């Protein structure tokens, strides 16, 4: 285990119990943050299948050590329950009576149909916080649609935004909407816990992939709503990605009095900012194609390292374009302690697991690895014993396949 992930200090969420119905990414990445900082997260899974992320990407045949599942579910405990059976539902109600938070990312109305909606649960626990992550919200013309990252990219305007209008439309290849909405869901849960300290009462909180993608575009949206102007940071005339003899680099020509002059100095070009057509920002926008053609020709004449050194001399914002393996192996990643390694102890997992840890740094406490990503139903008996079920009753539940 990476030493960066251990701490002798009590964690901020120690004593908070979370009942977690989530699967895939939006919900699990939110509940993992809570678990990383001390919450007891109990993952309710379907017998025989569990979270879809256990098997959605082909890996090991049993889905026990699937990297996608592991990336989202450390520090959680798993119980596999048949929720169609009244006895399975009663186990959930027993858990919720002494819980703080219930989280789901089903389609709107699913929890209510199962008898686990907020109005049902607040009757047995007035302090409960019900957190819901959806695709498009709880009402409206899109509420019936299944939430999915790519759909949110398309419907929110994110997919239509390109650095260059000549580029084809494409899917952003990282689950941007899922992660963003997951972090918004964490914020909502933490705010609700703070509010409960003042009022003593729980509440219902929700986020959606759609709203999170719109919120991410807050600057661009404000410019359009108030000025009917398109704001596209990636399309600025002195910003771009440029190929070199051995790779590529990105240059951001901004936040300086005369960035074009400094770029020209780095590229050993005449000072183009002295030419009337390039002297103003509006002129640079109009003649962007000409400017960037000159830049591309120069960058293609030498290596990435050579040009980065030249750009850095002019204090210009620049970086190499790294792929993910290069980023994971970089000295900065190692210094930040971003990659963690844990000895997997869950049943059926017998190899070290390397994952991305938390991006948060807290001086008074840190996150701890208390549980490896669990095998399906791994903690079922343990959780039932905590609820007061005796061994004989647990064996009955297992024989009846209510607990698997």
mmCIF file of C-alpha atoms in Angstrom:
data_model
loop_
_atom_site.group_PDB
_atom_site.id
_atom_site.type_symbol
_atom_site.label_atom_id
_atom_site.label_comp_id
_atom_site.label_asym_id
_atom_site.label_seq_id
_atom_site.Cartn_x
_atom_site.Cartn_y
_atom_site.Cartn_z
ATOM 1 C CA UNK A 1 0.000 0.000 0.000
ATOM 2 C CA UNK A 2 1.275 3.440 -0.874
ATOM 3 C CA UNK A 3 2.308 5.234 2.336
ATOM 4 C CA UNK A 4 0.581 8.356 1.040
ATOM 5 C CA UNK A 5 -2.775 6.637 1.609
ATOM 6 C CA UNK A 6 -2.398 5.936 5.311
ATOM 7 C CA UNK A 7 -3.087 8.169 8.275
ATOM 8 C CA UNK A 8 -3.279 7.650 12.062
ATOM 9 C CA UNK A 9 -5.949 10.373 12.356
ATOM 10 C CA UNK A 10 -9.686 9.613 12.406
ATOM 11 C CA UNK A 11 -11.170 10.269 8.993
ATOM 12 C CA UNK A 12 -13.795 12.967 8.349
ATOM 13 C CA UNK A 13 -16.622 10.526 7.572
ATOM 14 C CA UNK A 14 -15.897 7.873 10.198
ATOM 15 C CA UNK A 15 -19.240 6.801 11.682
ATOM 16 C CA UNK A 16 -21.267 7.672 8.558
ATOM 17 C CA UNK A 17 -23.097 4.690 7.047
ATOM 18 C CA UNK A 18 -23.981 4.689 3.350
ATOM 19 C CA UNK A 19 -26.301 2.195 1.667
ATOM 20 C CA UNK A 20 -25.137 2.073 -1.924
ATOM 21 C CA UNK A 21 -27.432 0.848 -4.735
ATOM 22 C CA UNK A 22 -25.265 2.393 -7.446
ATOM 23 C CA UNK A 23 -23.518 0.737 -10.355
ATOM 24 C CA UNK A 24 -21.392 1.514 -13.418
ATOM 25 C CA UNK A 25 -19.684 4.904 -12.796
ATOM 26 C CA UNK A 26 -21.709 7.979 -11.781
ATOM 27 C CA UNK A 27 -22.793 6.550 -8.440
ATOM 28 C CA UNK A 28 -19.830 4.301 -7.602
ATOM 29 C CA UNK A 29 -17.222 7.036 -8.110
ATOM 30 C CA UNK A 30 -19.236 9.211 -5.692
ATOM 31 C CA UNK A 31 -19.624 6.562 -3.007
ATOM 32 C CA UNK A 32 -15.951 5.616 -3.335
ATOM 33 C CA UNK A 33 -14.985 9.158 -2.290
ATOM 34 C CA UNK A 34 -17.183 8.767 0.804
ATOM 35 C CA UNK A 35 -15.625 5.367 1.511
ATOM 36 C CA UNK A 36 -12.079 6.659 1.012
ATOM 37 C CA UNK A 37 -12.654 9.190 3.778
ATOM 38 C CA UNK A 38 -14.094 6.849 6.376
ATOM 39 C CA UNK A 39 -17.743 6.151 5.556
ATOM 40 C CA UNK A 40 -18.963 2.570 5.903
ATOM 41 C CA UNK A 41 -20.323 2.006 2.388
ATOM 42 C CA UNK A 42 -22.459 -1.114 2.022
ATOM 43 C CA UNK A 43 -22.940 -2.022 -1.620
ATOM 44 C CA UNK A 44 -26.274 -3.705 -2.407
ATOM 45 C CA UNK A 45 -25.798 -5.977 -5.437
ATOM 46 C CA UNK A 46 -27.836 -8.380 -7.517
ATOM 47 C CA UNK A 47 -27.211 -12.071 -6.819
ATOM 48 C CA UNK A 48 -25.257 -13.766 -9.582
ATOM 49 C CA UNK A 49 -24.451 -10.561 -11.465
ATOM 50 C CA UNK A 50 -23.707 -7.627 -9.207
ATOM 51 C CA UNK A 51 -22.635 -4.215 -10.435
ATOM 52 C CA UNK A 52 -22.589 -4.105 -14.244
ATOM 53 C CA UNK A 53 -19.005 -2.833 -14.145
ATOM 54 C CA UNK A 54 -17.882 -6.235 -12.836
ATOM 55 C CA UNK A 55 -18.418 -7.715 -16.294
ATOM 56 C CA UNK A 56 -19.175 -4.901 -18.776
ATOM 57 C CA UNK A 57 -15.555 -4.915 -19.991
ATOM 58 C CA UNK A 58 -14.214 -8.399 -20.702
ATOM 59 C CA UNK A 59 -11.439 -9.335 -18.294
ATOM 60 C CA UNK A 60 -11.257 -12.289 -15.929
ATOM 61 C CA UNK A 61 -14.123 -14.782 -16.305
ATOM 62 C CA UNK A 62 -15.389 -14.395 -12.739
ATOM 63 C CA UNK A 63 -15.370 -10.597 -12.723
ATOM 64 C CA UNK A 64 -13.620 -10.603 -9.358
ATOM 65 C CA UNK A 65 -10.623 -8.522 -10.264
ATOM 66 C CA UNK A 66 -11.926 -6.514 -13.203
ATOM 67 C CA UNK A 67 -9.875 -3.290 -13.267
ATOM 68 C CA UNK A 68 -12.921 -1.171 -14.150
ATOM 69 C CA UNK A 69 -14.845 -2.443 -11.120
ATOM 70 C CA UNK A 70 -11.791 -2.169 -8.883
ATOM 71 C CA UNK A 71 -11.219 1.444 -9.921
ATOM 72 C CA UNK A 72 -14.628 2.453 -8.530
ATOM 73 C CA UNK A 73 -15.272 0.224 -5.536
ATOM 74 C CA UNK A 74 -12.420 0.085 -3.040
ATOM 75 C CA UNK A 75 -13.211 0.519 0.656
ATOM 76 C CA UNK A 76 -16.765 -0.807 0.207
ATOM 77 C CA UNK A 77 -18.476 -3.898 1.569
ATOM 78 C CA UNK A 78 -20.752 -5.992 -0.638
ATOM 79 C CA UNK A 79 -23.941 -7.891 0.113
ATOM 80 C CA UNK A 80 -25.894 -9.672 -2.656
ATOM 81 C CA UNK A 81 -29.650 -9.598 -1.996
ATOM 82 C CA UNK A 82 -32.771 -10.737 -3.841
ATOM 83 C CA UNK A 83 -34.866 -7.588 -3.524
ATOM 84 C CA UNK A 84 -37.896 -9.235 -5.113
ATOM 85 C CA UNK A 85 -38.273 -11.258 -1.904
ATOM 86 C CA UNK A 86 -39.866 -9.511 1.113
ATOM 87 C CA UNK A 87 -37.117 -10.922 3.346
ATOM 88 C CA UNK A 88 -34.485 -9.295 1.144
ATOM 89 C CA UNK A 89 -36.320 -5.980 1.312
ATOM 90 C CA UNK A 90 -36.548 -6.236 5.090
ATOM 91 C CA UNK A 91 -32.772 -6.588 5.295
ATOM 92 C CA UNK A 92 -32.453 -3.328 3.359
ATOM 93 C CA UNK A 93 -34.970 -1.603 5.636
ATOM 94 C CA UNK A 94 -33.000 -2.823 8.650
ATOM 95 C CA UNK A 95 -29.819 -1.352 7.186
ATOM 96 C CA UNK A 96 -31.508 1.968 6.424
ATOM 97 C CA UNK A 97 -32.961 2.385 9.914
ATOM 98 C CA UNK A 98 -29.446 3.072 11.188
ATOM 99 C CA UNK A 99 -27.949 4.562 8.044
ATOM 100 C CA UNK A 100 -27.142 8.149 7.122
ATOM 101 C CA UNK A 101 -27.225 8.117 3.323
ATOM 102 C CA UNK A 102 -28.880 6.020 0.606
ATOM 103 C CA UNK A 103 -27.478 6.459 -2.915
ATOM 104 C CA UNK A 104 -28.816 5.226 -6.256
ATOM 105 C CA UNK A 105 -28.390 5.981 -9.950
ATOM 106 C CA UNK A 106 -31.308 4.011 -11.366
ATOM 107 C CA UNK A 107 -33.777 5.549 -13.789
ATOM 108 C CA UNK A 108 -36.277 7.947 -12.244
ATOM 109 C CA UNK A 109 -38.987 6.067 -10.323
ATOM 110 C CA UNK A 110 -37.168 2.742 -9.866
ATOM 111 C CA UNK A 111 -36.418 3.201 -6.156
ATOM 112 C CA UNK A 112 -40.012 4.282 -5.544
ATOM 113 C CA UNK A 113 -41.365 1.171 -7.271
ATOM 114 C CA UNK A 114 -39.126 -1.016 -5.105
ATOM 115 C CA UNK A 115 -40.393 0.698 -1.942
ATOM 116 C CA UNK A 116 -37.119 2.537 -1.294
ATOM 117 C CA UNK A 117 -38.105 6.062 -2.350
ATOM 118 C CA UNK A 118 -37.447 9.010 -0.062
ATOM 119 C CA UNK A 119 -41.058 9.197 1.127
ATOM 120 C CA UNK A 120 -40.874 5.526 2.125
ATOM 121 C CA UNK A 121 -37.515 5.737 3.867
ATOM 122 C CA UNK A 122 -38.045 8.986 5.774
ATOM 123 C CA UNK A 123 -40.887 7.248 7.643
ATOM 124 C CA UNK A 124 -38.452 4.740 9.148
ATOM 125 C CA UNK A 125 -35.485 7.136 9.450
ATOM 126 C CA UNK A 126 -36.227 10.902 9.520
ATOM 127 C CA UNK A 127 -32.495 11.639 9.364
ATOM 128 C CA UNK A 128 -31.914 9.739 6.135
ATOM 129 C CA UNK A 129 -30.373 11.521 3.149
ATOM 130 C CA UNK A 130 -31.449 10.049 -0.188
ATOM 131 C CA UNK A 131 -29.048 10.887 -3.014
ATOM 132 C CA UNK A 132 -30.027 10.283 -6.633
ATOM 133 C CA UNK A 133 -27.855 10.504 -9.723
ATOM 134 C CA UNK A 134 -29.785 10.383 -12.997
ATOM 135 C CA UNK A 135 -29.183 10.924 -16.666
ATOM 136 C CA UNK A 136 -31.408 13.933 -17.245
ATOM 137 C CA UNK A 137 -33.362 14.713 -14.068
ATOM 138 C CA UNK A 138 -36.411 13.398 -12.241
ATOM 139 C CA UNK A 139 -38.981 15.029 -14.520
ATOM 140 C CA UNK A 140 -39.236 16.489 -17.998
ATOM 141 C CA UNK A 141 -39.170 15.088 -21.539
ATOM 142 C CA UNK A 142 -35.834 13.263 -21.110
ATOM 143 C CA UNK A 143 -36.359 11.842 -17.599
ATOM 144 C CA UNK A 144 -37.418 8.460 -18.968
ATOM 145 C CA UNK A 145 -34.134 7.952 -20.853
ATOM 146 C CA UNK A 146 -31.401 5.823 -19.401
ATOM 147 C CA UNK A 147 -28.483 7.937 -18.238
ATOM 148 C CA UNK A 148 -25.333 7.428 -20.246
ATOM 149 C CA UNK A 149 -22.208 9.548 -20.551
ATOM 150 C CA UNK A 150 -22.113 9.819 -24.356
ATOM 151 C CA UNK A 151 -25.791 10.802 -24.538
ATOM 152 C CA UNK A 152 -25.168 13.589 -22.027
ATOM 153 C CA UNK A 153 -22.198 14.806 -24.081
ATOM 154 C CA UNK A 154 -24.413 14.970 -27.162
ATOM 155 C CA UNK A 155 -27.495 16.585 -25.624
ATOM 156 C CA UNK A 156 -25.653 19.177 -23.510
ATOM 157 C CA UNK A 157 -23.704 20.767 -26.363
ATOM 158 C CA UNK A 158 -20.341 19.388 -25.242
ATOM 159 C CA UNK A 159 -19.955 17.068 -28.218
ATOM 160 C CA UNK A 160 -20.671 19.884 -30.682
ATOM 161 C CA UNK A 161 -17.808 22.001 -29.342
ATOM 162 C CA UNK A 162 -14.596 21.663 -31.354
ATOM 163 C CA UNK A 163 -11.350 23.600 -31.520
ATOM 164 C CA UNK A 164 -11.742 23.748 -35.276
ATOM 165 C CA UNK A 165 -15.110 23.536 -37.093
ATOM 166 C CA UNK A 166 -13.454 21.482 -39.843
ATOM 167 C CA UNK A 167 -12.861 18.624 -37.403
ATOM 168 C CA UNK A 168 -15.429 15.807 -37.391
ATOM 169 C CA UNK A 169 -17.806 15.425 -34.476
ATOM 170 C CA UNK A 170 -16.559 12.789 -32.054
ATOM 171 C CA UNK A 171 -17.140 11.210 -28.670
ATOM 172 C CA UNK A 172 -14.875 12.354 -25.846
ATOM 173 C CA UNK A 173 -13.183 9.058 -24.932
ATOM 174 C CA UNK A 174 -13.168 9.491 -21.151
ATOM 175 C CA UNK A 175 -16.383 9.308 -19.097
ATOM 176 C CA UNK A 176 -16.460 13.044 -18.516
ATOM 177 C CA UNK A 177 -20.145 13.330 -17.624
ATOM 178 C CA UNK A 178 -20.141 10.363 -15.242
ATOM 179 C CA UNK A 179 -17.159 11.619 -13.275
ATOM 180 C CA UNK A 180 -18.354 15.217 -13.133
ATOM 181 C CA UNK A 181 -21.842 14.261 -11.982
ATOM 182 C CA UNK A 182 -20.342 11.823 -9.474
ATOM 183 C CA UNK A 183 -18.290 14.597 -7.892
ATOM 184 C CA UNK A 184 -21.354 16.871 -7.852
ATOM 185 C CA UNK A 185 -23.224 14.072 -6.074
ATOM 186 C CA UNK A 186 -20.481 13.932 -3.424
ATOM 187 C CA UNK A 187 -20.870 17.687 -2.902
ATOM 188 C CA UNK A 188 -24.640 17.346 -2.514
ATOM 189 C CA UNK A 189 -24.281 14.537 0.047
ATOM 190 C CA UNK A 190 -21.691 16.399 2.109
ATOM 191 C CA UNK A 191 -23.798 19.576 2.084
ATOM 192 C CA UNK A 192 -26.842 17.575 3.188
ATOM 193 C CA UNK A 193 -24.844 16.037 6.044
ATOM 194 C CA UNK A 194 -23.795 19.539 7.164
ATOM 195 C CA UNK A 195 -27.386 20.763 6.926
ATOM 196 C CA UNK A 196 -28.553 17.804 9.014
ATOM 197 C CA UNK A 197 -26.144 18.835 11.775
ATOM 198 C CA UNK A 198 -28.146 22.087 12.029
ATOM 199 C CA UNK A 199 -31.677 20.800 11.532
ATOM 200 C CA UNK A 200 -31.575 17.160 12.602
ATOM 201 C CA UNK A 201 -33.490 16.191 9.469
ATOM 202 C CA UNK A 202 -32.442 14.450 6.309
ATOM 203 C CA UNK A 203 -33.465 15.389 2.790
ATOM 204 C CA UNK A 204 -33.419 14.289 -0.829
ATOM 205 C CA UNK A 205 -30.605 15.487 -3.115
ATOM 206 C CA UNK A 206 -30.038 14.809 -6.768
ATOM 207 C CA UNK A 207 -27.746 15.521 -9.716
ATOM 208 C CA UNK A 208 -27.849 14.577 -13.379
ATOM 209 C CA UNK A 209 -25.305 13.945 -16.117
ATOM 210 C CA UNK A 210 -27.091 16.563 -18.227
ATOM 211 C CA UNK A 211 -26.961 19.340 -15.619
ATOM 212 C CA UNK A 212 -23.348 18.562 -14.774
ATOM 213 C CA UNK A 213 -22.326 18.912 -18.414
ATOM 214 C CA UNK A 214 -24.157 22.241 -18.685
ATOM 215 C CA UNK A 215 -22.565 23.421 -15.424
ATOM 216 C CA UNK A 216 -19.127 22.545 -16.783
ATOM 217 C CA UNK A 217 -19.809 25.035 -19.581
ATOM 218 C CA UNK A 218 -20.708 27.865 -17.197
ATOM 219 C CA UNK A 219 -18.434 30.434 -18.857
ATOM 220 C CA UNK A 220 -19.474 29.545 -22.384
ATOM 221 C CA UNK A 221 -23.159 29.425 -21.404
ATOM 222 C CA UNK A 222 -23.026 32.858 -19.732
ATOM 223 C CA UNK A 223 -21.400 34.375 -22.807
ATOM 224 C CA UNK A 224 -24.128 32.939 -25.041
ATOM 225 C CA UNK A 225 -27.027 33.767 -22.703
ATOM 226 C CA UNK A 226 -25.928 37.350 -22.166
ATOM 227 C CA UNK A 227 -24.137 38.285 -25.417
ATOM 228 C CA UNK A 228 -25.170 35.600 -27.942
ATOM 229 C CA UNK A 229 -21.469 35.078 -28.608
ATOM 230 C CA UNK A 230 -19.627 31.782 -28.847
ATOM 231 C CA UNK A 231 -16.749 31.422 -26.377
ATOM 232 C CA UNK A 232 -14.310 28.694 -27.376
ATOM 233 C CA UNK A 233 -11.024 28.692 -25.494
ATOM 234 C CA UNK A 234 -9.587 25.957 -27.699
ATOM 235 C CA UNK A 235 -10.164 28.024 -30.848
ATOM 236 C CA UNK A 236 -8.070 31.008 -29.783
ATOM 237 C CA UNK A 237 -5.604 31.957 -32.541
ATOM 238 C CA UNK A 238 -2.385 31.411 -30.567
ATOM 239 C CA UNK A 239 -3.467 28.153 -28.969
ATOM 240 C CA UNK A 240 -3.120 24.735 -30.553
ATOM 241 C CA UNK A 241 -1.606 21.289 -30.738
ATOM 242 C CA UNK A 242 1.472 21.073 -32.964
ATOM 243 C CA UNK A 243 3.378 18.065 -34.249
ATOM 244 C CA UNK A 244 7.147 17.914 -33.859
ATOM 245 C CA UNK A 245 9.710 15.502 -35.299
ATOM 246 C CA UNK A 246 9.124 13.041 -32.478
ATOM 247 C CA UNK A 247 5.686 13.767 -31.046
ATOM 248 C CA UNK A 248 3.486 16.753 -30.322
ATOM 249 C CA UNK A 249 3.116 19.647 -27.913
ATOM 250 C CA UNK A 250 0.364 22.010 -26.897
ATOM 251 C CA UNK A 251 0.856 25.782 -26.781
ATOM 252 C CA UNK A 252 -1.455 28.269 -25.059
ATOM 253 C CA UNK A 253 -0.627 31.774 -26.206
ATOM 254 C CA UNK A 254 -2.439 33.739 -23.507
ATOM 255 C CA UNK A 255 -2.083 35.666 -20.256
ATOM 256 C CA UNK A 256 0.802 37.793 -21.545
ATOM 257 C CA UNK A 257 1.004 41.359 -22.848
ATOM 258 C CA UNK A 258 2.135 40.253 -26.309
ATOM 259 C CA UNK A 259 2.167 36.466 -26.569
ATOM 260 C CA UNK A 260 2.596 36.483 -30.361
ATOM 261 C CA UNK A 261 5.885 38.374 -30.043
ATOM 262 C CA UNK A 262 7.145 35.801 -27.520
ATOM 263 C CA UNK A 263 6.021 32.866 -29.644
ATOM 264 C CA UNK A 264 7.866 34.312 -32.615
ATOM 265 C CA UNK A 265 10.999 34.731 -30.497
ATOM 266 C CA UNK A 266 10.790 31.084 -29.405
ATOM 267 C CA UNK A 267 10.237 29.872 -32.969
ATOM 268 C CA UNK A 268 12.919 32.139 -34.415
ATOM 269 C CA UNK A 269 10.389 33.941 -36.597
ATOM 270 C CA UNK A 270 10.188 37.677 -37.314
ATOM 271 C CA UNK A 271 7.934 39.497 -34.815
ATOM 272 C CA UNK A 272 4.605 39.018 -36.551
ATOM 273 C CA UNK A 273 2.840 41.203 -33.987
ATOM 274 C CA UNK A 274 4.412 44.200 -35.765
ATOM 275 C CA UNK A 275 2.471 43.398 -38.924
ATOM 276 C CA UNK A 276 -0.823 45.288 -39.133
ATOM 277 C CA UNK A 277 -2.922 42.179 -39.890
ATOM 278 C CA UNK A 278 -1.673 40.396 -36.745
ATOM 279 C CA UNK A 279 -1.373 43.434 -34.449
ATOM 280 C CA UNK A 280 -4.723 42.958 -32.682
ATOM 281 C CA UNK A 281 -6.514 39.941 -31.268
ATOM 282 C CA UNK A 282 -9.296 40.415 -33.821
ATOM 283 C CA UNK A 283 -6.704 40.376 -36.585
ATOM 284 C CA UNK A 284 -5.123 37.229 -35.184
ATOM 285 C CA UNK A 285 -8.532 35.548 -35.120
ATOM 286 C CA UNK A 286 -9.177 36.554 -38.723
ATOM 287 C CA UNK A 287 -5.777 35.286 -39.878
ATOM 288 C CA UNK A 288 -5.528 32.292 -37.541
ATOM 289 C CA UNK A 289 -5.013 29.819 -40.404
ATOM 290 C CA UNK A 290 -1.989 31.760 -41.696
ATOM 291 C CA UNK A 291 -0.459 32.121 -38.236
ATOM 292 C CA UNK A 292 -0.857 28.477 -37.309
ATOM 293 C CA UNK A 293 0.495 27.317 -40.663
ATOM 294 C CA UNK A 294 3.715 29.196 -39.868
ATOM 295 C CA UNK A 295 3.805 27.716 -36.388
ATOM 296 C CA UNK A 296 3.288 24.181 -37.695
ATOM 297 C CA UNK A 297 6.114 24.508 -40.197
ATOM 298 C CA UNK A 298 8.557 25.578 -37.489
ATOM 299 C CA UNK A 299 7.478 22.983 -34.924
ATOM 300 C CA UNK A 300 7.884 20.179 -37.495
ATOM 301 C CA UNK A 301 11.563 21.083 -37.859
ATOM 302 C CA UNK A 302 12.754 19.860 -34.451
ATOM 303 C CA UNK A 303 11.968 17.713 -31.425
ATOM 304 C CA UNK A 304 9.379 18.231 -28.740
ATOM 305 C CA UNK A 305 12.050 18.713 -26.086
ATOM 306 C CA UNK A 306 13.846 21.323 -28.193
ATOM 307 C CA UNK A 307 10.734 23.420 -28.710
ATOM 308 C CA UNK A 308 9.519 23.079 -25.132
ATOM 309 C CA UNK A 309 12.839 24.472 -23.938
ATOM 310 C CA UNK A 310 12.542 27.382 -26.360
ATOM 311 C CA UNK A 311 8.950 28.136 -25.321
ATOM 312 C CA UNK A 312 9.792 27.856 -21.620
ATOM 313 C CA UNK A 313 12.559 30.436 -22.102
ATOM 314 C CA UNK A 314 9.830 32.873 -23.143
ATOM 315 C CA UNK A 315 7.640 31.838 -20.175
ATOM 316 C CA UNK A 316 4.936 30.562 -22.511
ATOM 317 C CA UNK A 317 2.348 28.008 -21.422
ATOM 318 C CA UNK A 318 3.268 24.723 -23.080
ATOM 319 C CA UNK A 319 3.414 20.986 -22.468
ATOM 320 C CA UNK A 320 4.178 17.757 -24.288
ATOM 321 C CA UNK A 321 1.205 15.706 -25.405
ATOM 322 C CA UNK A 322 1.565 12.517 -23.349
ATOM 323 C CA UNK A 323 -0.445 9.351 -23.664
ATOM 324 C CA UNK A 324 -1.907 7.754 -20.540
ATOM 325 C CA UNK A 325 0.944 5.251 -19.957
ATOM 326 C CA UNK A 326 3.433 8.125 -20.161
ATOM 327 C CA UNK A 327 1.405 10.213 -17.725
ATOM 328 C CA UNK A 328 1.079 7.319 -15.264
ATOM 329 C CA UNK A 329 4.851 6.695 -15.401
ATOM 330 C CA UNK A 330 5.822 10.352 -15.069
ATOM 331 C CA UNK A 331 7.874 11.774 -12.224
ATOM 332 C CA UNK A 332 5.074 14.208 -11.337
ATOM 333 C CA UNK A 333 2.604 11.355 -10.915
ATOM 334 C CA UNK A 334 5.062 9.559 -8.652
ATOM 335 C CA UNK A 335 5.741 12.698 -6.608
ATOM 336 C CA UNK A 336 2.024 13.352 -6.152
ATOM 337 C CA UNK A 337 1.411 9.764 -5.041
ATOM 338 C CA UNK A 338 -1.453 9.525 -7.525
ATOM 339 C CA UNK A 339 -1.032 5.807 -8.269
ATOM 340 C CA UNK A 340 -1.644 3.541 -5.283
ATOM 341 C CA UNK A 341 -1.003 -0.152 -4.889
ATOM 342 C CA UNK A 342 -2.797 -2.412 -2.462
ATOM 343 C CA UNK A 343 -2.514 -6.056 -1.624
ATOM 344 C CA UNK A 344 -5.928 -7.386 -2.585
ATOM 345 C CA UNK A 345 -7.461 -9.419 0.230
ATOM 346 C CA UNK A 346 -10.983 -9.942 -1.102
ATOM 347 C CA UNK A 347 -12.015 -13.521 -1.742
ATOM 348 C CA UNK A 348 -10.783 -14.723 -5.110
ATOM 349 C CA UNK A 349 -8.409 -11.817 -5.682
ATOM 350 C CA UNK A 350 -4.817 -12.882 -5.331
ATOM 351 C CA UNK A 351 -2.783 -10.255 -7.139
ATOM 352 C CA UNK A 352 -1.723 -6.691 -6.287
ATOM 353 C CA UNK A 353 -4.124 -4.031 -7.489
ATOM 354 C CA UNK A 354 -2.821 -0.704 -8.818
ATOM 355 C CA UNK A 355 -5.315 2.148 -9.035
ATOM 356 C CA UNK A 356 -5.641 5.904 -9.186
ATOM 357 C CA UNK A 357 -6.004 7.199 -5.637
ATOM 358 C CA UNK A 358 -7.704 10.368 -4.513
ATOM 359 C CA UNK A 359 -6.794 13.734 -6.075
ATOM 360 C CA UNK A 360 -7.404 15.420 -2.701
ATOM 361 C CA UNK A 361 -4.605 16.382 -0.315
ATOM 362 C CA UNK A 362 -5.535 17.186 3.275
ATOM 363 C CA UNK A 363 -2.922 18.202 5.818
ATOM 364 C CA UNK A 364 -4.770 16.819 8.858
ATOM 365 C CA UNK A 365 -5.929 13.499 7.442
ATOM 366 C CA UNK A 366 -5.811 11.364 4.339
ATOM 367 C CA UNK A 367 -7.694 8.506 2.796
ATOM 368 C CA UNK A 368 -7.105 4.937 3.872
ATOM 369 C CA UNK A 369 -7.453 1.587 2.162
ATOM 370 C CA UNK A 370 -9.599 -0.398 4.569
ATOM 371 C CA UNK A 371 -11.091 -2.869 2.090
ATOM 372 C CA UNK A 372 -9.938 -4.128 -1.264
ATOM 373 C CA UNK A 373 -12.639 -3.957 -3.954
ATOM 374 C CA UNK A 374 -15.060 -6.646 -2.739
ATOM 375 C CA UNK A 375 -16.048 -9.839 -4.434
ATOM 376 C CA UNK A 376 -19.780 -10.164 -5.032
ATOM 377 C CA UNK A 377 -21.545 -10.618 -1.678
ATOM 378 C CA UNK A 378 -18.237 -10.964 0.152
ATOM 379 C CA UNK A 379 -19.442 -9.253 3.331
ATOM 380 C CA UNK A 380 -22.992 -10.590 3.402
ATOM 381 C CA UNK A 381 -22.689 -12.714 6.542
ATOM 382 C CA UNK A 382 -20.684 -10.048 8.331
ATOM 383 C CA UNK A 383 -23.322 -7.398 7.596
ATOM 384 C CA UNK A 384 -26.194 -9.666 8.656
ATOM 385 C CA UNK A 385 -24.472 -10.490 11.940
ATOM 386 C CA UNK A 386 -24.148 -6.751 12.579
ATOM 387 C CA UNK A 387 -27.921 -6.445 12.071
ATOM 388 C CA UNK A 388 -28.505 -9.126 14.712
ATOM 389 C CA UNK A 389 -29.210 -12.118 12.466
ATOM 390 C CA UNK A 390 -27.972 -15.344 14.032
ATOM 391 C CA UNK A 391 -26.054 -17.998 12.112
ATOM 392 C CA UNK A 392 -29.068 -20.286 11.745
ATOM 393 C CA UNK A 393 -31.194 -17.540 10.200
ATOM 394 C CA UNK A 394 -28.345 -16.552 7.867
ATOM 395 C CA UNK A 395 -28.064 -20.141 6.657
ATOM 396 C CA UNK A 396 -31.823 -20.160 5.992
ATOM 397 C CA UNK A 397 -31.496 -16.960 3.949
ATOM 398 C CA UNK A 398 -28.659 -18.478 1.958
ATOM 399 C CA UNK A 399 -30.592 -21.694 1.291
ATOM 400 C CA UNK A 400 -33.525 -19.613 0.079
ATOM 401 C CA UNK A 401 -31.086 -17.633 -2.095
ATOM 402 C CA UNK A 402 -32.251 -14.352 -0.568
ATOM 403 C CA UNK A 403 -28.649 -13.714 0.389
ATOM 404 C CA UNK A 404 -26.090 -15.121 -2.042
#
